[in-house]
Amino acid sequence: MNQTKLDVKSLQSYDYDLPKELIATYPIYPKNQAKLLVYDRSDDSITHSYFKDFFDFIPKNCLFVLNDTKVLKARIFGKKSSGGSVEILYHNALDNHRFIVQIKGKVKVGDEIIFPSSLKAIILECLRDGTRIIEFSKNGEILNKQDIVGILNEIGHIPLPPYIKREDCLSDESDYQSVFAKNIGAIAAPTASLHFDNNDLEKIKQKEHCFITLHIGAGTFFGVESQNITNHKMHKESFFIDNTAKMKIDNAKKILCIGTTTCRCVEYYAKSGKTKGDCDIFINPLNPPIKTNYLLTNFHLPKSSLIMLVSAFIGVEKTLEIYNIAKNAQYRFYSYGDGMLIL
């Protein structure tokens, strides 16, 4: 492979080609049969393994940090009063009665959209970034955030990532949710966590561990567009770290973050001291982690903030080298794909 030193500021440095057949559209069953590529920085070694052997690779005296966010059924389908079909992807609540959404289908301020279960929405504002502010009602009553979460659970669909070119099905309701999902509010799963089953969770609970909550938003799928990545404006995601997790993170000798979202949350806390609010940290080779020692992650999209985060741990050249090795070994990429452990 060409070992020419890459410019870490250049967006093109994070590009690679991926055959479509390596994009995982369904998870592996059972979960522990997913492949696991282990990269050990101490001796620059790569080991090809499986998740059934995951715990054999974990260093001693290591704090597991996991993201217990729960994915909303954030996609709902309706029709405009004029008859045109519309798809809404719920993002989050702007306040108790107004909501940020993405909409497939042409809409303008004042348009009314009708959904099953007597649910209606009216377009209040069209924002420059392509999102919309809407208000929901049912039988003439304006609905609040708690109402909407309940209704989404009834009529909504699991928001599979855009690169999974199929409709969601019943199995996705469990497959696209970690076994420790607890706090509802994400519209994308913390995908490294999808590799664990209930037996793995019991093993984790026997080790030093803690849970944080970071509600993953649609921005996780937005590509970096700035040719100089230092100009990239990172999306915001709400997070919460309770006192137990804070103390464990503060006192940990070594930290293993399960997933990039967990890493971002831990690093945002480490650099800001904040335990709740909006996390918008952009981890990349020019802003490397200061608290996370090890990372479990999946294989990410080219030119994404996620592959830049991985590069912050091991360098962009090594990241592309490992991704090339993974492609040649037929690893499965993206949300339902195989995993990579960085030690």
Short mmCIF file of N, CA and C in Angstrom, two decimals, residues 115-120 137-139 151 154-155:
data_model
loop_
_atom_site.label_atom_id
_atom_site.label_comp_id
_atom_site.label_asym_id
_atom_site.label_seq_id
_atom_site.Cartn_x
_atom_site.Cartn_y
_atom_site.Cartn_z
N PHE A 115 -51.69 11.58 9.45
CA PHE A 115 -51.09 10.27 9.72
C PHE A 115 -52.15 9.32 10.27
N PRO A 116 -51.79 8.02 10.39
CA PRO A 116 -52.69 7.09 11.08
C PRO A 116 -52.92 7.51 12.53
N SER A 117 -53.90 6.90 13.16
CA SER A 117 -54.25 7.15 14.57
C SER A 117 -54.66 8.60 14.82
N SER A 118 -55.27 9.24 13.82
CA SER A 118 -55.80 10.61 13.94
C SER A 118 -54.72 11.65 14.22
N LEU A 119 -53.47 11.31 13.95
CA LEU A 119 -52.37 12.24 14.18
C LEU A 119 -52.27 13.22 13.01
N LYS A 120 -52.06 14.49 13.34
CA LYS A 120 -51.86 15.51 12.31
C LYS A 120 -50.63 16.33 12.66
N SER A 137 -50.77 17.41 16.45
CA SER A 137 -52.03 17.47 17.19
C SER A 137 -52.82 16.19 16.96
N LYS A 138 -53.76 15.95 17.86
CA LYS A 138 -54.65 14.79 17.74
C LYS A 138 -56.00 15.19 18.30
N ASN A 139 -57.02 15.02 17.47
CA ASN A 139 -58.38 15.39 17.86
C ASN A 139 -58.45 16.83 18.38
N ILE A 151 -46.80 7.92 20.59
CA ILE A 151 -47.42 7.71 19.28
C ILE A 151 -46.42 7.13 18.28
N GLU A 154 -46.23 3.56 18.55
CA GLU A 154 -47.39 2.86 18.00
C GLU A 154 -47.34 2.77 16.47
N ILE A 155 -47.05 3.89 15.80
CA ILE A 155 -47.21 3.93 14.34
C ILE A 155 -45.89 4.10 13.58
#
